[in-house]
Short mmCIF file of C-alpha atoms in Angstrom, two decimals:
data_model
loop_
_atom_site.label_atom_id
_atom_site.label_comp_id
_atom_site.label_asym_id
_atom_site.label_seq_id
_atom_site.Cartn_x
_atom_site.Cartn_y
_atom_site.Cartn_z
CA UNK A 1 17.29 -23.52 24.30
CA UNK A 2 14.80 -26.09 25.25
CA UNK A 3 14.90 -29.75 24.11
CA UNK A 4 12.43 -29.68 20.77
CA UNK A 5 9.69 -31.79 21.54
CA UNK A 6 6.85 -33.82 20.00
CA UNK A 7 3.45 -32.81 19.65
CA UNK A 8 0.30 -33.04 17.87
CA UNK A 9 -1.39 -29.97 15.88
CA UNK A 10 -4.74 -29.92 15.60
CA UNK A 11 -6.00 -28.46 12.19
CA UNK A 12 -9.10 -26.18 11.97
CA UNK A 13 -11.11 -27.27 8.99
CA UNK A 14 -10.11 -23.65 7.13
CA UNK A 15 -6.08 -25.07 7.03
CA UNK A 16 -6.75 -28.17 5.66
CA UNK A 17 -5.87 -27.29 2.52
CA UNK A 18 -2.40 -26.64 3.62
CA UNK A 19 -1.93 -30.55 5.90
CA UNK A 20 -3.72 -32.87 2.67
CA UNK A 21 -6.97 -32.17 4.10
CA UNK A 22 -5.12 -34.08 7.60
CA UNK A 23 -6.95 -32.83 10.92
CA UNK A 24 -4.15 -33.90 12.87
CA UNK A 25 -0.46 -33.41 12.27
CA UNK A 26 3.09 -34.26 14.32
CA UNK A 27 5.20 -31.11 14.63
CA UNK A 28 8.14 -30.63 16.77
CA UNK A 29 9.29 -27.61 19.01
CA UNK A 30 9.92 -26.24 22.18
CA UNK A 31 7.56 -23.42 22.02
CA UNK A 32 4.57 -22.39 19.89
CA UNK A 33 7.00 -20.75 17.77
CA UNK A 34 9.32 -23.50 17.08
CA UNK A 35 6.51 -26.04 16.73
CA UNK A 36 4.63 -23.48 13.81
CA UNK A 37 7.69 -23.17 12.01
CA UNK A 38 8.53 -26.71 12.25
CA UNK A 39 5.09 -27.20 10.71
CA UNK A 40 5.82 -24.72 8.07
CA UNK A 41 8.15 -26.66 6.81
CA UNK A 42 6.01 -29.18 5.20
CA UNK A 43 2.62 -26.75 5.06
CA UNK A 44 4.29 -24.04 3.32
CA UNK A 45 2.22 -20.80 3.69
CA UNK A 46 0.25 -21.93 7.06
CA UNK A 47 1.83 -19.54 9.26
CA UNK A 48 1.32 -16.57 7.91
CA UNK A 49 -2.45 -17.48 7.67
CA UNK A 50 -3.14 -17.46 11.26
CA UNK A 51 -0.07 -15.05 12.69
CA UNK A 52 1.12 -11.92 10.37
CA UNK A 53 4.46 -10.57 9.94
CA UNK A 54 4.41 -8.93 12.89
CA UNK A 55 4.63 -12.51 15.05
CA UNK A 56 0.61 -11.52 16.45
CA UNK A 57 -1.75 -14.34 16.42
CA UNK A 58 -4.45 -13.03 13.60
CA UNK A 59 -7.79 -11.56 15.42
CA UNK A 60 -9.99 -14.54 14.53
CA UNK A 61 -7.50 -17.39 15.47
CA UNK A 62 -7.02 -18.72 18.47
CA UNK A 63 -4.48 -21.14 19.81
CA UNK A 64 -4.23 -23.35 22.32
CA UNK A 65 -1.96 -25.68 24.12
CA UNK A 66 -4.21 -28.58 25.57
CA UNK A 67 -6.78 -25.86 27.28
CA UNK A 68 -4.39 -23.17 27.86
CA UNK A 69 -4.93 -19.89 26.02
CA UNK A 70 -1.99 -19.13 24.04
CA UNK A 71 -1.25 -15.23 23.82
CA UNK A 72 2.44 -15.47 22.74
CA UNK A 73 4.26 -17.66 20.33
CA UNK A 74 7.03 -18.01 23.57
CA UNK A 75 4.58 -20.38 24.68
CA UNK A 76 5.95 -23.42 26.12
CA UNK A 77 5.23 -26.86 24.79
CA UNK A 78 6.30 -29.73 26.02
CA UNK A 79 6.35 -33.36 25.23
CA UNK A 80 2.67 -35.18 23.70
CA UNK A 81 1.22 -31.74 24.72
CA UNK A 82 -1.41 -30.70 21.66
CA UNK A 83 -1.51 -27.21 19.70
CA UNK A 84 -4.82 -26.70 18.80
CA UNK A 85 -5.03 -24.03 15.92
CA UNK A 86 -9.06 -22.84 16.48
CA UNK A 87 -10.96 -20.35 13.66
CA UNK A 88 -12.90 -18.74 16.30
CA UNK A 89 -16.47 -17.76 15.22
CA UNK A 90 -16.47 -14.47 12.96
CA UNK A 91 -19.08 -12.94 10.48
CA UNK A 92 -21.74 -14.42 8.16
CA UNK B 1 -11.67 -15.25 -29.26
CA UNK B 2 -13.20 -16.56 -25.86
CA UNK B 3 -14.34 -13.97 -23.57
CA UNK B 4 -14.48 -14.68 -19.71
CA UNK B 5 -15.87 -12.61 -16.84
CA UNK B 6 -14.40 -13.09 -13.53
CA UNK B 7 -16.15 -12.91 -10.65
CA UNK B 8 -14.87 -11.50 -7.59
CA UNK B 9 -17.71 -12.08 -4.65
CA UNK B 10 -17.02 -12.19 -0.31
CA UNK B 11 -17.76 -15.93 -0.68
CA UNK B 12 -15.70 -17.10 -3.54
CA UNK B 13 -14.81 -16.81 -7.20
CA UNK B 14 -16.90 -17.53 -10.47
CA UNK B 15 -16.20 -16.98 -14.04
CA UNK B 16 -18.65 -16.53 -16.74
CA UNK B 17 -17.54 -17.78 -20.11
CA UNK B 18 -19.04 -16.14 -23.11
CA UNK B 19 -20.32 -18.28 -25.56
CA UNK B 20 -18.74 -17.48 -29.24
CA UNK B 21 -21.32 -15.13 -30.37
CA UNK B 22 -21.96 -13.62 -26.77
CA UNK B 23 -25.15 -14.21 -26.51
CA UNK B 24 -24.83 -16.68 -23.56
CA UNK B 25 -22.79 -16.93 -20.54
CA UNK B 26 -22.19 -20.37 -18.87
CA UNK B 27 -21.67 -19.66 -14.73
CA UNK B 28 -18.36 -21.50 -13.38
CA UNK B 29 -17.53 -21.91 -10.23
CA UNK B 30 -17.30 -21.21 -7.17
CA UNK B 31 -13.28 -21.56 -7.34
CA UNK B 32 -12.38 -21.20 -3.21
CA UNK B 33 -15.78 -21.35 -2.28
CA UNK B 34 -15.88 -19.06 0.93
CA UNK B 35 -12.70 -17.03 0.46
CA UNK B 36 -13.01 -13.26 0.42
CA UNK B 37 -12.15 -12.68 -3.24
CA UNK B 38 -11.12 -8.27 -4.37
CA UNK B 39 -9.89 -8.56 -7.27
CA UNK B 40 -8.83 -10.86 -10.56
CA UNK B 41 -6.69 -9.97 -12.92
CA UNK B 42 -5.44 -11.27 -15.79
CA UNK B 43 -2.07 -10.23 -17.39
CA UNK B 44 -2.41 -8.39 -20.65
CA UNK B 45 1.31 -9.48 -21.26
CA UNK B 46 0.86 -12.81 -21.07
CA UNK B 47 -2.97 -13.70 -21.08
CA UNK B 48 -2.33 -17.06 -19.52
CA UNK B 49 -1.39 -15.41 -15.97
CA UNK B 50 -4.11 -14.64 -13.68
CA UNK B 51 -3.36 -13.58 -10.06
CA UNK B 52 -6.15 -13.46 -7.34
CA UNK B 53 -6.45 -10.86 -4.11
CA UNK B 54 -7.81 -13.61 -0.97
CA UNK B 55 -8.28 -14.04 2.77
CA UNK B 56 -11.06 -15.83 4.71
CA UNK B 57 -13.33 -14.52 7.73
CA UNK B 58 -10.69 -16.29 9.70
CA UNK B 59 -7.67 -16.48 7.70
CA UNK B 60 -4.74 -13.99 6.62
CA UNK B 61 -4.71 -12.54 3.24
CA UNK B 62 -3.02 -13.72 0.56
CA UNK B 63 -2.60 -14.13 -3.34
CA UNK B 64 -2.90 -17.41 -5.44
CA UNK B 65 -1.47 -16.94 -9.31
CA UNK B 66 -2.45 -19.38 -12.49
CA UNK B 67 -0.68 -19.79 -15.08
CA UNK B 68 -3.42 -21.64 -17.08
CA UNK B 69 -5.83 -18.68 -17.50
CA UNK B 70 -7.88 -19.90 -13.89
CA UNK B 71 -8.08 -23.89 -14.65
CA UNK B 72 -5.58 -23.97 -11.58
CA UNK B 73 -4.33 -21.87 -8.57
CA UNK B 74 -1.32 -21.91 -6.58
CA UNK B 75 -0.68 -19.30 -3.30
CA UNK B 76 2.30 -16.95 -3.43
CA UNK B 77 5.67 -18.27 -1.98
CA UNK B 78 5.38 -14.46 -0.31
CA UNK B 79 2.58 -12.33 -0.12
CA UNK B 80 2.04 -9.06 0.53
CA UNK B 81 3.26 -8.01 4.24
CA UNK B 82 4.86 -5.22 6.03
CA UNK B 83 8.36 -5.27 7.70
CA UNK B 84 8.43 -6.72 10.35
CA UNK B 85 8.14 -3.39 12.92
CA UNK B 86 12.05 -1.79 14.95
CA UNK B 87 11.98 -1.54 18.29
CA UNK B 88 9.44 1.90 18.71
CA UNK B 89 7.55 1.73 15.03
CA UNK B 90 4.06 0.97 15.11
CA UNK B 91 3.56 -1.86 13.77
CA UNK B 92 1.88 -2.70 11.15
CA UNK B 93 0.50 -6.13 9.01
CA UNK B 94 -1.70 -6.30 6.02
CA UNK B 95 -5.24 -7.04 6.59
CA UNK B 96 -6.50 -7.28 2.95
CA UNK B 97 -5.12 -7.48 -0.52
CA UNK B 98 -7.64 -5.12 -2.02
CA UNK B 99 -6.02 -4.24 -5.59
CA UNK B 100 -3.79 -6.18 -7.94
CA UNK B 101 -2.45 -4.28 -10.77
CA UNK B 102 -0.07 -5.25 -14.07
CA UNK B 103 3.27 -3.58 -14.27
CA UNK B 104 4.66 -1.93 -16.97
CA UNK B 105 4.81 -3.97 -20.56
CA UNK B 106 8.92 -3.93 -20.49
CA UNK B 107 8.85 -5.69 -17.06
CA UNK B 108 7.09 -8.83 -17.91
CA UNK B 109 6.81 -10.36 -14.69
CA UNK B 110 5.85 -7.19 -12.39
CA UNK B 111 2.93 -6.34 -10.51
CA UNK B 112 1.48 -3.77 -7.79
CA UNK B 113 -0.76 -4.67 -5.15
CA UNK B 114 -2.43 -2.12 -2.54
CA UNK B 115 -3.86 -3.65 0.71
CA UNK B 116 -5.55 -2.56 3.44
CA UNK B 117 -4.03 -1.04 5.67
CA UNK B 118 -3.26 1.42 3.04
CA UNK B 119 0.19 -0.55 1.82
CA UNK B 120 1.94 -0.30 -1.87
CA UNK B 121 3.54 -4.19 -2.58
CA UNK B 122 5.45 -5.07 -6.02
CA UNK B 123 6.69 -8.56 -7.67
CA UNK B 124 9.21 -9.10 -10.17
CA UNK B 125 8.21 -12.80 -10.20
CA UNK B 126 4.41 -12.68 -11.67
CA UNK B 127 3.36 -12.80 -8.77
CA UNK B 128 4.96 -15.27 -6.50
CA UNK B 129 6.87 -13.23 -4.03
CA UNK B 130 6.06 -9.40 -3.18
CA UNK B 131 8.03 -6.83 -1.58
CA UNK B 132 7.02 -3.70 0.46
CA UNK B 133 7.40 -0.54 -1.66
CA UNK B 134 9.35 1.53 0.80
CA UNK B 135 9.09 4.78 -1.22
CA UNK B 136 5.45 5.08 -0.15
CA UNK B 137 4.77 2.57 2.72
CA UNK B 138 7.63 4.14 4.74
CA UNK B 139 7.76 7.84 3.37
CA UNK B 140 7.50 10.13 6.21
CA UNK B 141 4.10 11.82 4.87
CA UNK B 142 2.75 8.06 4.93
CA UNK B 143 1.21 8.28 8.53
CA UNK B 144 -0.64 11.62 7.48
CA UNK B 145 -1.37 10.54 3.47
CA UNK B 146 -2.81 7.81 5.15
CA UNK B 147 -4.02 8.53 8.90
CA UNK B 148 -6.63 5.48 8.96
CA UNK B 149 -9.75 7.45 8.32
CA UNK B 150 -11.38 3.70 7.31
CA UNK B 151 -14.14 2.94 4.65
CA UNK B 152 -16.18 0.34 6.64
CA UNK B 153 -13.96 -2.39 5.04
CA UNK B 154 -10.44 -0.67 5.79
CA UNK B 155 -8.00 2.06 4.45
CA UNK B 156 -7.51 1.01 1.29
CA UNK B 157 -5.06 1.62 -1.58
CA UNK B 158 -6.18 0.82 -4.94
CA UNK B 159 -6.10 2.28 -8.32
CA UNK B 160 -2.76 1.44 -9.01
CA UNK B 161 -2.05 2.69 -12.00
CA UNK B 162 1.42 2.60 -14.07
CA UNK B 163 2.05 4.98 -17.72
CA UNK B 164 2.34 3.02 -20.60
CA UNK B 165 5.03 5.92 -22.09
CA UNK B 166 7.54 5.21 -19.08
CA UNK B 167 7.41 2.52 -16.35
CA UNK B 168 8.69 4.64 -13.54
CA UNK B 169 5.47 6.87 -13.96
CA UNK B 170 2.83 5.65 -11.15
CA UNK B 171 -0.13 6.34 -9.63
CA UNK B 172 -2.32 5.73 -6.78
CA UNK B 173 -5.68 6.37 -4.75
CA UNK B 174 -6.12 5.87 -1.23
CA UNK B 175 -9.43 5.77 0.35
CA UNK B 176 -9.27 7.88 2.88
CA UNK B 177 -6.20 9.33 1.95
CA UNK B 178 -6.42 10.82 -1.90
CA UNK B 179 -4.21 10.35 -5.38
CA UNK B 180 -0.69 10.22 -5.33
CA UNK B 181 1.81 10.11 -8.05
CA UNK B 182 5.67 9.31 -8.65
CA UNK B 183 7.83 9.74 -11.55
CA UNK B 184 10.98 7.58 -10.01
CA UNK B 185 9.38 4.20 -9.90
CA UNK B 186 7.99 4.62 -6.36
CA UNK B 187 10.46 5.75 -4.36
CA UNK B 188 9.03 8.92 -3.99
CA UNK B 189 5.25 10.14 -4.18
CA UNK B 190 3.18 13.76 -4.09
CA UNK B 191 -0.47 13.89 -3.59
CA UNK B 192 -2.26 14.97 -6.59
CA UNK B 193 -5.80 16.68 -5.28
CA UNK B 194 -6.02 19.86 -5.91
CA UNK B 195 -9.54 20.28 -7.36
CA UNK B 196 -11.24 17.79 -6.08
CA UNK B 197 -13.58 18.02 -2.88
CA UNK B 198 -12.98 16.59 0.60
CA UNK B 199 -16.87 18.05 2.04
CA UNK B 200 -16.35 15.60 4.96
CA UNK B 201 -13.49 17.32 6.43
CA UNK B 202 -13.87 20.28 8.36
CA UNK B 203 -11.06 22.15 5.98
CA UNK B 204 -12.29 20.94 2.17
CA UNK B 205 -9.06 22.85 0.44
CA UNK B 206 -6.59 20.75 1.76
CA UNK B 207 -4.08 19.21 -0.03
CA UNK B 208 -4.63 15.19 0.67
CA UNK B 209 -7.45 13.20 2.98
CA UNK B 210 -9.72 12.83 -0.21
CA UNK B 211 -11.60 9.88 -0.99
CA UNK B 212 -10.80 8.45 -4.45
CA UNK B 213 -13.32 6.06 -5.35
CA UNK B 214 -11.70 4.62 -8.53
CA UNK B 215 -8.87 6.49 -10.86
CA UNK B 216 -8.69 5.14 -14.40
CA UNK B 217 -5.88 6.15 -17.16
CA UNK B 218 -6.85 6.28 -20.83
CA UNK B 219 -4.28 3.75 -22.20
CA UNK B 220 -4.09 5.75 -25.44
CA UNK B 221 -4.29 9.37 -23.91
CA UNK B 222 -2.12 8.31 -20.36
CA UNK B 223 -2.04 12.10 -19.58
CA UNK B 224 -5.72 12.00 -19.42
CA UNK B 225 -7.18 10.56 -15.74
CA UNK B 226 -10.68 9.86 -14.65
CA UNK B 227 -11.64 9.71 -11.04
CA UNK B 228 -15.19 8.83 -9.24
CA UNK B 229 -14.63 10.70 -5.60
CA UNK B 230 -16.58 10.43 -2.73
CA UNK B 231 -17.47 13.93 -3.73
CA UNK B 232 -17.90 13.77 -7.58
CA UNK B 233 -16.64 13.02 -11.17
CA UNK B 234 -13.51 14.49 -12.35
CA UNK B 235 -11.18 14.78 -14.75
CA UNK B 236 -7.19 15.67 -15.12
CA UNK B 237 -5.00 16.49 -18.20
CA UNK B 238 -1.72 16.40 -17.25
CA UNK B 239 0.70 18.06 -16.98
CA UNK B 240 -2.14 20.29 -15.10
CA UNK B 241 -2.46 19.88 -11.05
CA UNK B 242 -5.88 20.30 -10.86
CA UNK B 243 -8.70 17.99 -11.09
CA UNK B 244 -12.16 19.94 -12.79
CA UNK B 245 -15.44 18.52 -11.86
CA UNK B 246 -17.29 16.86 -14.65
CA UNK B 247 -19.89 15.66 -12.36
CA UNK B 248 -21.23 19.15 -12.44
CA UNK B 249 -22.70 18.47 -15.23
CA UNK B 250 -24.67 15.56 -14.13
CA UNK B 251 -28.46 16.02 -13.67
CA UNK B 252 -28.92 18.02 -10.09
CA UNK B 253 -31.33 15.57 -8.92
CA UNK B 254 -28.84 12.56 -9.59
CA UNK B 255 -25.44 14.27 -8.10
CA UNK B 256 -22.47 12.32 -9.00
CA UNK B 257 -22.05 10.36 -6.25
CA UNK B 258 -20.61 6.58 -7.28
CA UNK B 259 -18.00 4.26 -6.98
CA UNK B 260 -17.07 2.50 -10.20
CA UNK B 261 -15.45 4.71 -13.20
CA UNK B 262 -14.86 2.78 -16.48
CA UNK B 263 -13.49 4.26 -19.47
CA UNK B 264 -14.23 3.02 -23.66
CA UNK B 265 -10.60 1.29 -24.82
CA UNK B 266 -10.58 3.36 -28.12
CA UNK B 267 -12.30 6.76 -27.05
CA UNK B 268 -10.38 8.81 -24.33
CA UNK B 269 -13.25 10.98 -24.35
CA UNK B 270 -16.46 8.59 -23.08
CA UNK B 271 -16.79 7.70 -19.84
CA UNK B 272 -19.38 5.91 -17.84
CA UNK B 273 -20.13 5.77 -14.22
CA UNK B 274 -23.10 4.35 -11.95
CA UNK B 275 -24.58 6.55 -9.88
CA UNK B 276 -25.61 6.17 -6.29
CA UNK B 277 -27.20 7.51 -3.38
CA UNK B 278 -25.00 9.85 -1.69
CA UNK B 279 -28.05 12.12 0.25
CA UNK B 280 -28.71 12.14 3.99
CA UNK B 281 -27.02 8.80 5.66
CA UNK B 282 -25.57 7.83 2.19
CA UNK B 283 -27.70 4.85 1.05
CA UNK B 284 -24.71 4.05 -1.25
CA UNK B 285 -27.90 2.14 -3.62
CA UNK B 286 -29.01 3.20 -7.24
CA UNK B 287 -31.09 6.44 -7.07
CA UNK B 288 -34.78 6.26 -5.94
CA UNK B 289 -34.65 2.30 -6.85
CA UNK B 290 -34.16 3.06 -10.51
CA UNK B 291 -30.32 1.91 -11.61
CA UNK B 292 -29.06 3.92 -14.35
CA UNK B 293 -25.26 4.44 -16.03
CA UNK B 294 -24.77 7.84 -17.51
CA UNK B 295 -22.51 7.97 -20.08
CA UNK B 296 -20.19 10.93 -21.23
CA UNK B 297 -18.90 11.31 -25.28
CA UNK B 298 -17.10 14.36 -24.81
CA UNK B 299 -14.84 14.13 -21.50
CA UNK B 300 -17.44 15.22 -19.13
CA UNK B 301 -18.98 18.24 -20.92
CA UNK B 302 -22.53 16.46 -20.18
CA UNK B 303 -24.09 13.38 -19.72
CA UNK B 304 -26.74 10.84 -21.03
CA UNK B 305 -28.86 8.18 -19.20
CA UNK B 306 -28.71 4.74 -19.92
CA UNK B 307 -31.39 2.61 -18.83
CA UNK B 308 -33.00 0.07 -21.67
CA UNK B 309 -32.99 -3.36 -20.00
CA UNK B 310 -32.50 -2.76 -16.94
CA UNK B 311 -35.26 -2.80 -13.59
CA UNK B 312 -37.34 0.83 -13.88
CA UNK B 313 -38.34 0.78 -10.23
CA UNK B 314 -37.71 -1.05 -6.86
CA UNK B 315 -33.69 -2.20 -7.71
CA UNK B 316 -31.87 -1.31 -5.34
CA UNK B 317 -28.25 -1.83 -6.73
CA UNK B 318 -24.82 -1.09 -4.81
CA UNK B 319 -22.33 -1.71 -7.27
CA UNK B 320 -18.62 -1.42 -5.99
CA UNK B 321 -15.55 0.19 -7.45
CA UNK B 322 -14.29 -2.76 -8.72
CA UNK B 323 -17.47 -4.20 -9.84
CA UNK B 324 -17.96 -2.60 -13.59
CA UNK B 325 -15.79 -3.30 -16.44
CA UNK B 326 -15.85 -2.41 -20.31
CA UNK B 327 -14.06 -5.12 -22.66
CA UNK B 328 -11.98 -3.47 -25.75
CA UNK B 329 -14.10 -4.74 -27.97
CA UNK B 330 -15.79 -1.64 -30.39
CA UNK B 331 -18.75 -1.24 -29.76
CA UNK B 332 -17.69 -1.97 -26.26
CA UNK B 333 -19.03 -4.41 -24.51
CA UNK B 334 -19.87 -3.08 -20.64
CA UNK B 335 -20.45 -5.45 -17.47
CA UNK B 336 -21.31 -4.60 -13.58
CA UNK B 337 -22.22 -6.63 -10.73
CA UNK B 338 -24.62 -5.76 -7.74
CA UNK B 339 -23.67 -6.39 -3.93
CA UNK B 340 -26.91 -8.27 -4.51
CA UNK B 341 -25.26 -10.80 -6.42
CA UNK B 342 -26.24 -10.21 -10.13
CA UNK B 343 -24.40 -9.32 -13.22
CA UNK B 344 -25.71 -7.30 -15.83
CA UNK B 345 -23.91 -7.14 -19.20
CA UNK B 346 -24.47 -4.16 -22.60
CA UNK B 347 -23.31 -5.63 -25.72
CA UNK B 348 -23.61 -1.75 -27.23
CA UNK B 349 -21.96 0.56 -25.02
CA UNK B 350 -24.46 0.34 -21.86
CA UNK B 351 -27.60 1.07 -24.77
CA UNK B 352 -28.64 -2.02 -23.78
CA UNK B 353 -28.70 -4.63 -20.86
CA UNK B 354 -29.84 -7.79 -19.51
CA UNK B 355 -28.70 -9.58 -16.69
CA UNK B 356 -26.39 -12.52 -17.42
CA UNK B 357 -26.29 -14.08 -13.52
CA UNK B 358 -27.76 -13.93 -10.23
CA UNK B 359 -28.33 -15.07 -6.70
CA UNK B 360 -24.57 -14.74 -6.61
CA UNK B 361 -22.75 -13.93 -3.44
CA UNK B 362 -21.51 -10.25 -2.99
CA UNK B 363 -19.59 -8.69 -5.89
CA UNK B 364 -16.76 -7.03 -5.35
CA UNK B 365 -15.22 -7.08 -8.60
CA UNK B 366 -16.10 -8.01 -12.23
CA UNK B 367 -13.07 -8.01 -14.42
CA UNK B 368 -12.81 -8.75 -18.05
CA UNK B 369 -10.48 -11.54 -19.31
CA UNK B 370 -9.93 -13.12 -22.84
#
């Protein structure tokens, strides 16, 4: 397993509810995965928000890692890198 | 004793609280102002429990619960969701918790909820955590039952309804799928459509792929079932299999084409429904502008038009399945709400209405609380 790192989540204004309204959060983990659950821990509910029980990333969420497209939760993540969590544009 | 409407709309939730004599309704709200809000419903067996069907444009749906009849909201430790999918299922997640139902009066704390995809989820905990109701969501009929035929807002499973005589006694509707029914507490189910029509498909007589709009049980007759169809009013008596057609006896030029169903607490024999366009490209809006409710006294033998109060021309009105409600007071008190965003309430059995709020979002659902 990789060495869990440190990095910073950044909070679409639709999650808020879940961080104390924070737009920015610390989370820790080696991969997308790891760093989501690790933020689940103290969000409780977050994660199934955005991915469903199948591990897929929901069709109007998008997640990056600085400006890489994430497309799997095996994602890598390594140290001061930041997880944006994006509501991409749906509907009226 | 205090009277509340809830209002479920695509862009949040609202309450209207009946004044003592209601004659006045003061608007609250919104309560998660842009959430996609199906359905409210409070718990008969303990009136202080409310639980809430949600998701966002964006977000994953979910279900909040109060325990102080709305004043506050919490989310579910566990909502609804499918198992996660072995190596070669489909698989399969929950898109929308569309119906919320109360379970049976001996199990205080249970609940149904049907989703979209077409899904059946129960609780034992009020509401908090929710399991996956293998008997249906993993019976080998499920993938024909349900074979994704989508209204234009998912496959959904609603009318959830449970027998007041014997808990394990349950029934559902599918849309596009038909009604189903178990007598082992879920873990088996049997369609239940012969009767009704299925004009859409190219074989009508077959025995599921209907389109239940809404399926109501008489509480005090529970034998006695009510559905609005895509294709018409109709009626059951159990222990009988088949469903008769009581929209036959609707006017010719108004069909019996609707969504919501709503049956009088005391009277197992009146009905009333909302018709809607359902000619050419289905306009799906009150006929020729002019929104009536038709009422039945005598099971569905005929009908009567109720119109006093409300628009006589150029009111368009779409009102949704869950969107009309009777209270159990006598003479009933009768509510619906528009896609256009107003509610319209009858103090006298739908003899009379007036419109008690607009320039609301969407309705999706007006449920009756006290």
């Amino acid at each position: 397993m990789a060495e869990s790192t440190h990095c910073i989540v950044n909070i679409a204004s639709p999650l808020r509810s879940y961080t104390g309204g924070a737009a920015k959060v610390n989370a820790r983990g080696a991969t997308v995965a790891e760093v989501l659950a690790d933020l689940e821990q103290r969000s409780k509910g977050m994660r199934f928000r955005i991915i469903d029980e199948q591990d897929r990333i929901r069709p109007h969420i998008c997640l990056f890692v600085g400006t890489r497209r994430v497309h799997s939760l095996a994602e890598p993540v390594v140290a001061n890198d930041e997880l944006h969590v994006i509501c991409a544009l749906s509907g009226g | 004793m205090a009277s509340i409407l809830w209002i479920s709309t695509r862009k949040g939730a609202f309450a209207l609280r009946a004044s003592a004599n209601g004659r006045t309704y003061r608007l609250v709200g919104p309560e998660f102002l842009g959430h996609i809000i199906h359905h409210i419903v409070q718990d008969p067996r303990d009136r202080h429990v409310l639980l809430m069907a949600a998701k966002t444009g964006h977000l994953g749906p979910t279900v909040f619960r109060s325990v102080d009849r709305g004043r506050t909201w919490r989310e579910a430790s566990q909502p609804p969701a499918f198992p996660k999918a072995a190596e070669g299922e489909t698989p399969r997640a929950v898109e929308r918790v569309f119906w919320l139902t109360p379970g049976h009066a001996s199990e205080p704390n249970a609940w149904y909820a049907g989703t979209a995809p077409a899904g059946l989820f129960a609780s034992t905990d009020g509401g908090d955590h929710w399991q996956s109701v293998a008997g249906f969501n993993d019976h080998p009929m499920r993938p024909k039952w349900a074979a994704g035929l989508r209204t234009p807002d998912g496959e959904f499973l609603h009318s959830i309804l449970v027998d007041p005589r014997d808990r394990k006694h349950l029934y559902f509707a599918i849309s596009v799928g038909g009604v189903f029914e178990s007598t082992d507490g879920g873990k088996d189910w049997a369609p239940l459509n012969e009767g009704c029509a299925a004009d859409f498909l190219p074989d009508p007589n077959v025995p599921y792929g209907h389109d239940p709009h809404c399926v109501v049980m008489h509480p005090l007759r529970p034998d006695r079932l009510y559905q609005q169809n895509h294709c018409g009013i109709y009626r059951i008596d159990r222990p009988d299999r088949r469903w008769i057609r009581i929209g036959k006896a609707m006017p010719q030029s108004i069909g019996d084409v609707g969504f919501p169903i709503v049956l009088h607490a005391e009277d197992p024999d009146t009905a009333w429904v909302l018709p809607m366009d359902g000619t050419t490209v289905w306009p799906r809006t009150s006929i020729d502008g002019k929104p009536a409710i038709y009422i039945t006294r005598n099971a569905g033998k005929s009908w009567q038009r109720l119109t006093k109060g409300l628009p006589e021309r150029a009111a368009w009105f779409t009102v949704l399945r869950q969107a009309m409600c009777a209270d159990a007071r006598n003479p009933g008190g009768l509510y619906f709400g528009t896609t256009s965003g107003e509610v319209w309430a009858s103090a006298n059995e739908g003899n009379a209405w007036r419109r008690i709020a607009q320039h609301l979002p969407e309705i999706y659902a007006v449920t009756h609380a006290i």
